[in-house]
PDB file of C-alpha atoms in Angstrom:
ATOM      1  CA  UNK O   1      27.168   5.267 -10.107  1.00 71.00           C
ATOM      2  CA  UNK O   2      23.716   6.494 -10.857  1.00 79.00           C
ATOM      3  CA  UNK O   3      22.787   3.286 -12.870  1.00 85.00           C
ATOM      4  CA  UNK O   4      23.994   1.540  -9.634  1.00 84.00           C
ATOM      5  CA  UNK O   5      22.022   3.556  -7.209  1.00 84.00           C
ATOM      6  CA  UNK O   6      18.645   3.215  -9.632  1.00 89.00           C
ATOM      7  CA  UNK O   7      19.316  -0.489  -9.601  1.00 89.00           C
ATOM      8  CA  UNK O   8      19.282  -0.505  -5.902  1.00 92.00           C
ATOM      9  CA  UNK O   9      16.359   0.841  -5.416  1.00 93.00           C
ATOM     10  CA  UNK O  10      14.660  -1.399  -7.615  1.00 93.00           C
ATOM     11  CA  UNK O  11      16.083  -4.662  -6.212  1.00 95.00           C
ATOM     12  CA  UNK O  12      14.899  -2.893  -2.749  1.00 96.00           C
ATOM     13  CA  UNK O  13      10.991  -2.266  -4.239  1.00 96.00           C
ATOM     14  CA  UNK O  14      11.716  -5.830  -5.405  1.00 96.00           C
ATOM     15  CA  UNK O  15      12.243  -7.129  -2.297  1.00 97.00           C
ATOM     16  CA  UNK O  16       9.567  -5.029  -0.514  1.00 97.00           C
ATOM     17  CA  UNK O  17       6.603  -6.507  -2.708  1.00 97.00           C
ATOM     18  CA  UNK O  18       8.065  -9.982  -1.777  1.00 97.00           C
ATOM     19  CA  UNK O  19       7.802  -8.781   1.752  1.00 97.00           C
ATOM     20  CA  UNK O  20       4.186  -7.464   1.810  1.00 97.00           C
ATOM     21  CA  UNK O  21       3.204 -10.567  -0.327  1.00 96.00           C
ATOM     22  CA  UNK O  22       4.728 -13.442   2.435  1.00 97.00           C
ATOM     23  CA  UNK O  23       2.805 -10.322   4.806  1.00 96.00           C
ATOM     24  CA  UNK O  24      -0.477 -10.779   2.765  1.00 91.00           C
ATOM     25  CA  UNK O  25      -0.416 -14.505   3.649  1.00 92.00           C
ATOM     26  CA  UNK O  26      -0.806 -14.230   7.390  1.00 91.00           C
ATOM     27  CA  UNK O  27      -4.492 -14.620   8.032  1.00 84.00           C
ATOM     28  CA  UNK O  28      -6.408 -11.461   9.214  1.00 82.00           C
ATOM     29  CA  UNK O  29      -9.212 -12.208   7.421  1.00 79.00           C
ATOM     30  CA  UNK O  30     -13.111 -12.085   9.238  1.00 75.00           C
ATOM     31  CA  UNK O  31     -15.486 -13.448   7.268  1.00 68.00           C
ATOM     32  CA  UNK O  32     -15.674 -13.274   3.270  1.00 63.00           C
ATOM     33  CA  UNK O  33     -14.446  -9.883   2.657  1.00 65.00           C
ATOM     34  CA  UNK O  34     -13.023  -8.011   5.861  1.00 79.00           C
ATOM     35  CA  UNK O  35      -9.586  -8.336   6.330  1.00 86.00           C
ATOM     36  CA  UNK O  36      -6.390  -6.255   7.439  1.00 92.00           C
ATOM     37  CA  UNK O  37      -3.973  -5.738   4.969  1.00 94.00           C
ATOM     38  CA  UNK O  38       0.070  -6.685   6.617  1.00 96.00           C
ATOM     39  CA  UNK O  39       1.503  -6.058   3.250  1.00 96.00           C
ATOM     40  CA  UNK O  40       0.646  -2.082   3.493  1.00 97.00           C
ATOM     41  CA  UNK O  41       3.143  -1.536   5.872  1.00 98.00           C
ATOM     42  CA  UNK O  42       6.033  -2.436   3.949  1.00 98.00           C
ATOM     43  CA  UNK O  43       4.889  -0.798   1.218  1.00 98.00           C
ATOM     44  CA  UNK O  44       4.596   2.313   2.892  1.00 98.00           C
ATOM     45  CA  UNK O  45       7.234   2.357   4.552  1.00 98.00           C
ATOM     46  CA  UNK O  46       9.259   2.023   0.989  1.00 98.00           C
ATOM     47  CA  UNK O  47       7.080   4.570  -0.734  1.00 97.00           C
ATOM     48  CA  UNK O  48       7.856   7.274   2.098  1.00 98.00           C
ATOM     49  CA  UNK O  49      11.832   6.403   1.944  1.00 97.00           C
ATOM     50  CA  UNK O  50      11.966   6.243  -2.095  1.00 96.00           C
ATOM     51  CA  UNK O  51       9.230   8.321  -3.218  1.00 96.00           C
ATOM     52  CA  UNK O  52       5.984   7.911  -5.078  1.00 96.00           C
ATOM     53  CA  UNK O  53       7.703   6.581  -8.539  1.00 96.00           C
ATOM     54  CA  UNK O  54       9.073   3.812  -6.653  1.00 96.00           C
ATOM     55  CA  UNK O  55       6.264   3.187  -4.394  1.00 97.00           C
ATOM     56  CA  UNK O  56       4.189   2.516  -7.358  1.00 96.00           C
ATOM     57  CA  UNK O  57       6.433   0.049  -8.760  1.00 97.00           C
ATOM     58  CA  UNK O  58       7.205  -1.906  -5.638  1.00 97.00           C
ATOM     59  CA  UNK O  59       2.980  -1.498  -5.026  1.00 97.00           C
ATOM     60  CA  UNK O  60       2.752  -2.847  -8.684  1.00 96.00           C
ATOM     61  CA  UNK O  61       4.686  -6.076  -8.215  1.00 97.00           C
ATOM     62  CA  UNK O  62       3.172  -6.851  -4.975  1.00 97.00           C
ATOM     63  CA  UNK O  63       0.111  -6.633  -7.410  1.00 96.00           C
ATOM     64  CA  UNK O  64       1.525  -9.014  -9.882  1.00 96.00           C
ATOM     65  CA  UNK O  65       3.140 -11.803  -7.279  1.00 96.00           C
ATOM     66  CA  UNK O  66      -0.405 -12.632  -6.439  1.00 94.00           C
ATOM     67  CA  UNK O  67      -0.930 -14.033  -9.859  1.00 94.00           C
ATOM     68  CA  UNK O  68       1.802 -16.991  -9.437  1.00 94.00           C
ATOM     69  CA  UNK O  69       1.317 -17.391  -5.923  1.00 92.00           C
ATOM     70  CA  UNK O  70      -2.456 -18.346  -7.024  1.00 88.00           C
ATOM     71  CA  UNK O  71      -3.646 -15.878  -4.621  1.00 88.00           C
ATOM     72  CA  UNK O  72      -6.104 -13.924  -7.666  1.00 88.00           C
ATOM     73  CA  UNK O  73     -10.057 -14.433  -7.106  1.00 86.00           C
ATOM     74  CA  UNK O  74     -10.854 -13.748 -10.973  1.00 87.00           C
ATOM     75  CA  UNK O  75     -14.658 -13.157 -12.234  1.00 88.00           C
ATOM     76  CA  UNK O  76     -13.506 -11.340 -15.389  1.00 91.00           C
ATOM     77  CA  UNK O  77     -10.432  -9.947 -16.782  1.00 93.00           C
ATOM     78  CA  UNK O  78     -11.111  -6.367 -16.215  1.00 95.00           C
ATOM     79  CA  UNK O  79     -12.398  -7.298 -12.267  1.00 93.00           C
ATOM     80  CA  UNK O  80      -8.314  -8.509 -12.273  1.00 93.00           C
ATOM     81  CA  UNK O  81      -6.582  -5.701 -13.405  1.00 94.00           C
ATOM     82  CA  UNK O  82      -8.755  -3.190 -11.268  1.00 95.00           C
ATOM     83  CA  UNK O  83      -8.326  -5.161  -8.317  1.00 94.00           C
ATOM     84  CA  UNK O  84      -4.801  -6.677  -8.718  1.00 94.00           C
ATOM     85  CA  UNK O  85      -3.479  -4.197 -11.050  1.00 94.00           C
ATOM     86  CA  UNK O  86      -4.680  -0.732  -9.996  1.00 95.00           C
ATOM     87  CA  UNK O  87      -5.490  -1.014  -6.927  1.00 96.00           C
ATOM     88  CA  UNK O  88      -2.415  -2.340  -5.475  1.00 96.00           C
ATOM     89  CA  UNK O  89       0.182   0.141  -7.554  1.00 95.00           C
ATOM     90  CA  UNK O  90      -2.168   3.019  -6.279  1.00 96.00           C
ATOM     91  CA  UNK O  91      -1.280   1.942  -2.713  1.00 96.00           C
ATOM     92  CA  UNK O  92       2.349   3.608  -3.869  1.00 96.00           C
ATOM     93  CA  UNK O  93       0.419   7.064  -3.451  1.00 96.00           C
ATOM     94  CA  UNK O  94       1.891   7.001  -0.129  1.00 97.00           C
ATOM     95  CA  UNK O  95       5.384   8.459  -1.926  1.00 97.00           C
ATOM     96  CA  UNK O  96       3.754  11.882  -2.460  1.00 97.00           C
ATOM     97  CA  UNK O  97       4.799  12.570   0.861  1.00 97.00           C
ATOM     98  CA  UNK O  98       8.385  11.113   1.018  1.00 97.00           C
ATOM     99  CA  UNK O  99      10.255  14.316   0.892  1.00 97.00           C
ATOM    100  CA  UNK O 100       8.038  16.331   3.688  1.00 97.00           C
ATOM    101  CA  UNK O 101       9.052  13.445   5.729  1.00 98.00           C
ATOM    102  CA  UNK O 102      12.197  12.974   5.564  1.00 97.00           C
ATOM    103  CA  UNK O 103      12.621  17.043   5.635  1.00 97.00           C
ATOM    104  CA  UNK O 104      10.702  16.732   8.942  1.00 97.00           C
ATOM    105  CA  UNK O 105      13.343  13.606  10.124  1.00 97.00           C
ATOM    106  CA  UNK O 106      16.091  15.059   9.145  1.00 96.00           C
ATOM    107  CA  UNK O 107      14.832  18.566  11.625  1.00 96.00           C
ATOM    108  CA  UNK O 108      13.978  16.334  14.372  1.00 95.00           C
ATOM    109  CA  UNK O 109      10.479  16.377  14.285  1.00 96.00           C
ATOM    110  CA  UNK O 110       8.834  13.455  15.656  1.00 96.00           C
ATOM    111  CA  UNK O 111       5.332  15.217  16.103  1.00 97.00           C
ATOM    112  CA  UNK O 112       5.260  16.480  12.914  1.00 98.00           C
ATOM    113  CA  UNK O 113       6.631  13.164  11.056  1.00 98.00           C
ATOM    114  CA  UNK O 114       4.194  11.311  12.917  1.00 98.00           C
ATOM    115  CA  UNK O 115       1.179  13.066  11.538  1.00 98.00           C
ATOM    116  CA  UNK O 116       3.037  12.794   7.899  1.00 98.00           C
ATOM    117  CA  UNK O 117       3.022   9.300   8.077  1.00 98.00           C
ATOM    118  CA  UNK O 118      -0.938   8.949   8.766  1.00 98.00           C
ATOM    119  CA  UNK O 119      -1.454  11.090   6.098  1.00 98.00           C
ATOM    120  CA  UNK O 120       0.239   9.265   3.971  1.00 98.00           C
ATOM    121  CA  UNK O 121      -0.425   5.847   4.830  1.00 98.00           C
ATOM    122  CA  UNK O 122      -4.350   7.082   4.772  1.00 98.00           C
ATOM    123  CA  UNK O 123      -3.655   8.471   1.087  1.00 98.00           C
ATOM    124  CA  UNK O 124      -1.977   5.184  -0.074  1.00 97.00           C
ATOM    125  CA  UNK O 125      -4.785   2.878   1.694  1.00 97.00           C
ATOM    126  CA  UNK O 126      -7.864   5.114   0.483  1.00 97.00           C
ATOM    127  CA  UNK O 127      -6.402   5.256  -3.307  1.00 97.00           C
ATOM    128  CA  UNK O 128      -5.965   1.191  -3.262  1.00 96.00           C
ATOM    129  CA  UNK O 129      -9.310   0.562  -1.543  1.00 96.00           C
ATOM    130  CA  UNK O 130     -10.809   2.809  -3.781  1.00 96.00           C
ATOM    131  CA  UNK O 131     -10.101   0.492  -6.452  1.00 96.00           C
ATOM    132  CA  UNK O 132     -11.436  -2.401  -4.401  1.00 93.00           C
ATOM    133  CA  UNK O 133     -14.894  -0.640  -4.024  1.00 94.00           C
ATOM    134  CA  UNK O 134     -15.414  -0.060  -7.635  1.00 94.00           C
ATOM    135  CA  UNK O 135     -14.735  -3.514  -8.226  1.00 92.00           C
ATOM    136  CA  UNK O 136     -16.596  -4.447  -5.042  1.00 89.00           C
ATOM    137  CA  UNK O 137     -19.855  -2.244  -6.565  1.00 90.00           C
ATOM    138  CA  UNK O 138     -19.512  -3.580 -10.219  1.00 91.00           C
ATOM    139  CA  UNK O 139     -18.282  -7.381 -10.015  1.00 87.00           C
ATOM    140  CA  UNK O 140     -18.945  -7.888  -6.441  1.00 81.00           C
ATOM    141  CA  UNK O 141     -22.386  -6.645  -6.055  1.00 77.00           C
ATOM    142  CA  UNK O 142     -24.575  -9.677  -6.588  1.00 76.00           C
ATOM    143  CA  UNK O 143     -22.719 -11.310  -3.795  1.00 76.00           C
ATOM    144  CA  UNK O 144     -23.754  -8.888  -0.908  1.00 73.00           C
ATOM    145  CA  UNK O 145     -24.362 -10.164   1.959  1.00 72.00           C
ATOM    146  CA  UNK O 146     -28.318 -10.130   3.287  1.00 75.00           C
ATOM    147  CA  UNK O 147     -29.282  -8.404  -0.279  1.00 76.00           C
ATOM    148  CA  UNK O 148     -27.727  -5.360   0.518  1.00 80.00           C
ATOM    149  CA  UNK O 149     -27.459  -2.446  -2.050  1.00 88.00           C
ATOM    150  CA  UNK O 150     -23.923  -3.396  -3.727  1.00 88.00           C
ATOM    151  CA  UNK O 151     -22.766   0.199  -2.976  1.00 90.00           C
ATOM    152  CA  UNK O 152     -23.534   0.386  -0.151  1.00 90.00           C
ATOM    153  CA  UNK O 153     -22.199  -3.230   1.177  1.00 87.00           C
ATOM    154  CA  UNK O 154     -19.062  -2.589  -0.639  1.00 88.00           C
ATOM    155  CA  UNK O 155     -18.431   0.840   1.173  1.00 92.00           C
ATOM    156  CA  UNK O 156     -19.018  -1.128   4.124  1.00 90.00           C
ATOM    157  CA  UNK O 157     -16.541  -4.011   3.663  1.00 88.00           C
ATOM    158  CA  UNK O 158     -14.201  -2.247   1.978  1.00 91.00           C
ATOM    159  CA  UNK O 159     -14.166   1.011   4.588  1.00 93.00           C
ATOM    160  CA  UNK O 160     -13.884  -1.299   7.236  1.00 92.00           C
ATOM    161  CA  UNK O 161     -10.945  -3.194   5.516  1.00 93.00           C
ATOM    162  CA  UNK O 162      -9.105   0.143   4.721  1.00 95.00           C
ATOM    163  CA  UNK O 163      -9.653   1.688   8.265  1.00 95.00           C
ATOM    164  CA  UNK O 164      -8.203  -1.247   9.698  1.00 94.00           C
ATOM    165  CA  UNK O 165      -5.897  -1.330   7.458  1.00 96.00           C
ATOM    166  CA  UNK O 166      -4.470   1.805   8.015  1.00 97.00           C
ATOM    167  CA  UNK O 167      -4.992   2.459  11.314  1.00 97.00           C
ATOM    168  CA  UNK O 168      -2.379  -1.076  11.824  1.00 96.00           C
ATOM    169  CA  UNK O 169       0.202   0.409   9.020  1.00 98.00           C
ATOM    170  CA  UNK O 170       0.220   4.323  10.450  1.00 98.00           C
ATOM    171  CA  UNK O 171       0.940   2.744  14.240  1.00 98.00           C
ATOM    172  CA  UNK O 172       3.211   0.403  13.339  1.00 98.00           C
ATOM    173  CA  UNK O 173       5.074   3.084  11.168  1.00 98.00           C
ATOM    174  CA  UNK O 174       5.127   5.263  13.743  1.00 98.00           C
ATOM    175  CA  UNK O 175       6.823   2.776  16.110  1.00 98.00           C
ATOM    176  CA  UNK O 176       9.473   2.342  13.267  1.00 97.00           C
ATOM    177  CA  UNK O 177      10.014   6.069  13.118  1.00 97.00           C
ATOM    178  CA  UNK O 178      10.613   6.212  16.952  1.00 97.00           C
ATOM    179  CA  UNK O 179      12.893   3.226  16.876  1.00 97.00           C
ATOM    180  CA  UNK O 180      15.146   4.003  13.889  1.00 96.00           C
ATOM    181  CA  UNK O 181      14.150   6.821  11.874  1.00 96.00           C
ATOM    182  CA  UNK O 182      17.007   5.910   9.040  1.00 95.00           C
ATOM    183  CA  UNK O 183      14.408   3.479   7.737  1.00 95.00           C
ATOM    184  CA  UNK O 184      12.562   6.411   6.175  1.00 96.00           C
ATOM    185  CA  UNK O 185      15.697   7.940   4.936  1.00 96.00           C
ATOM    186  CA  UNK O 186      17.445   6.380   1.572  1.00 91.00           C
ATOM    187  CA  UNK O 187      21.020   6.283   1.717  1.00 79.00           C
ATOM    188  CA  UNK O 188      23.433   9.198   0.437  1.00 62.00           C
ATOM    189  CA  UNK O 189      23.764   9.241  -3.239  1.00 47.00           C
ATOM    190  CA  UNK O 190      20.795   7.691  -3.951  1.00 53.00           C
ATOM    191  CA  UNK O 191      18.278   9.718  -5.763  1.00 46.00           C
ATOM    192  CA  UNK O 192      14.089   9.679  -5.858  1.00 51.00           C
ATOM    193  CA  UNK O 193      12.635   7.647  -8.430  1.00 51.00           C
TER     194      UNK O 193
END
């Protein structure tokens, strides 16, 4: 029974990163390099039901579809794993907060899981854009815009990106949670990765 509920939850991560890639493919894109990120909300919304060891691996393979889906911008091999590798399984970070959440779900506390869920989406989104600024600072840089300092235009871009970003995932979340709060919840027997 265990093997079958560990399965599960992979096939579910599975299906997730599938999700937030077809997401990823809806254009919110302004300009070169400001765009909203769809695929966070799935992503986040798994990480908070399964936890953070699952949320990384459903965050991972989101990472990895882009490769056959031709959807990698590659300048060097190490500019591809920071930016396709790390930075999307560090969007799982989101996780660390699964259990306070559904604690606070499970006592009725919209208020309270409400402000769980922005921290958490904010701790999933700054950990993957983080990645996306190094890279944006060290393989990026001689592509700012108007010769600006590479640090500086790649705070810029990528702050922007990750505000939006998670300001879109923590609302919509929150409507979720209002709606049917059993989406945050796994199912009985079903253990934490």
């Amino acid at each position: 029974m265990q093997r079958k509920a560990e399965l599960q939850v992979w096939i579910e991560g599975t299906i997730v990163a599938a999700i937030a890639m077809i997401l990823s493919f809806i254009p919110t894109n302004i300009g070169s390099s400001f765009s909203v990120s769809l695929g966070m909300i799935p992503v986040t919304l798994f990480a908070l039901r399964r936890g953070l060891k699952a949320g990384f691996f459903s965050a991972f393979i989101w990472g990895l579809l882009h490769f056959p889906l031709a959807q990698v911008y590659y300048l060097t091999p190490i500019q591809v794993v920071i930016e396709y590798i790390l930075a999307f399984g560090f969007a799982g970070f989101a996780g660390v907060f699964s259990e306070k959440l559904q604690q606070t779900i499970k006592n009725g506390e919209f208020k309270k899981s409400s402000w769980i869920i922005c921290y958490a989406t904010v701790l999933g989104t700054l950990m993957r854009y983080f990645w996306h600024f190094i890279a944006g600072v060290i393989f990026w840089g001689s592509f700012a815009l108007w010769g600006m300092n590479p640090w500086l235009f790649s705070f810029v871009m990528n702050g922007v990106s990750a505000l939006a970003t998670a300001i879109a995932t923590a609302l919509f979340l929150i409507v979720l949670l209002k709606i049917n709060p059993n989406l945050f919840l796994p199912e009985k027997g079903t253990k934490f990765m």
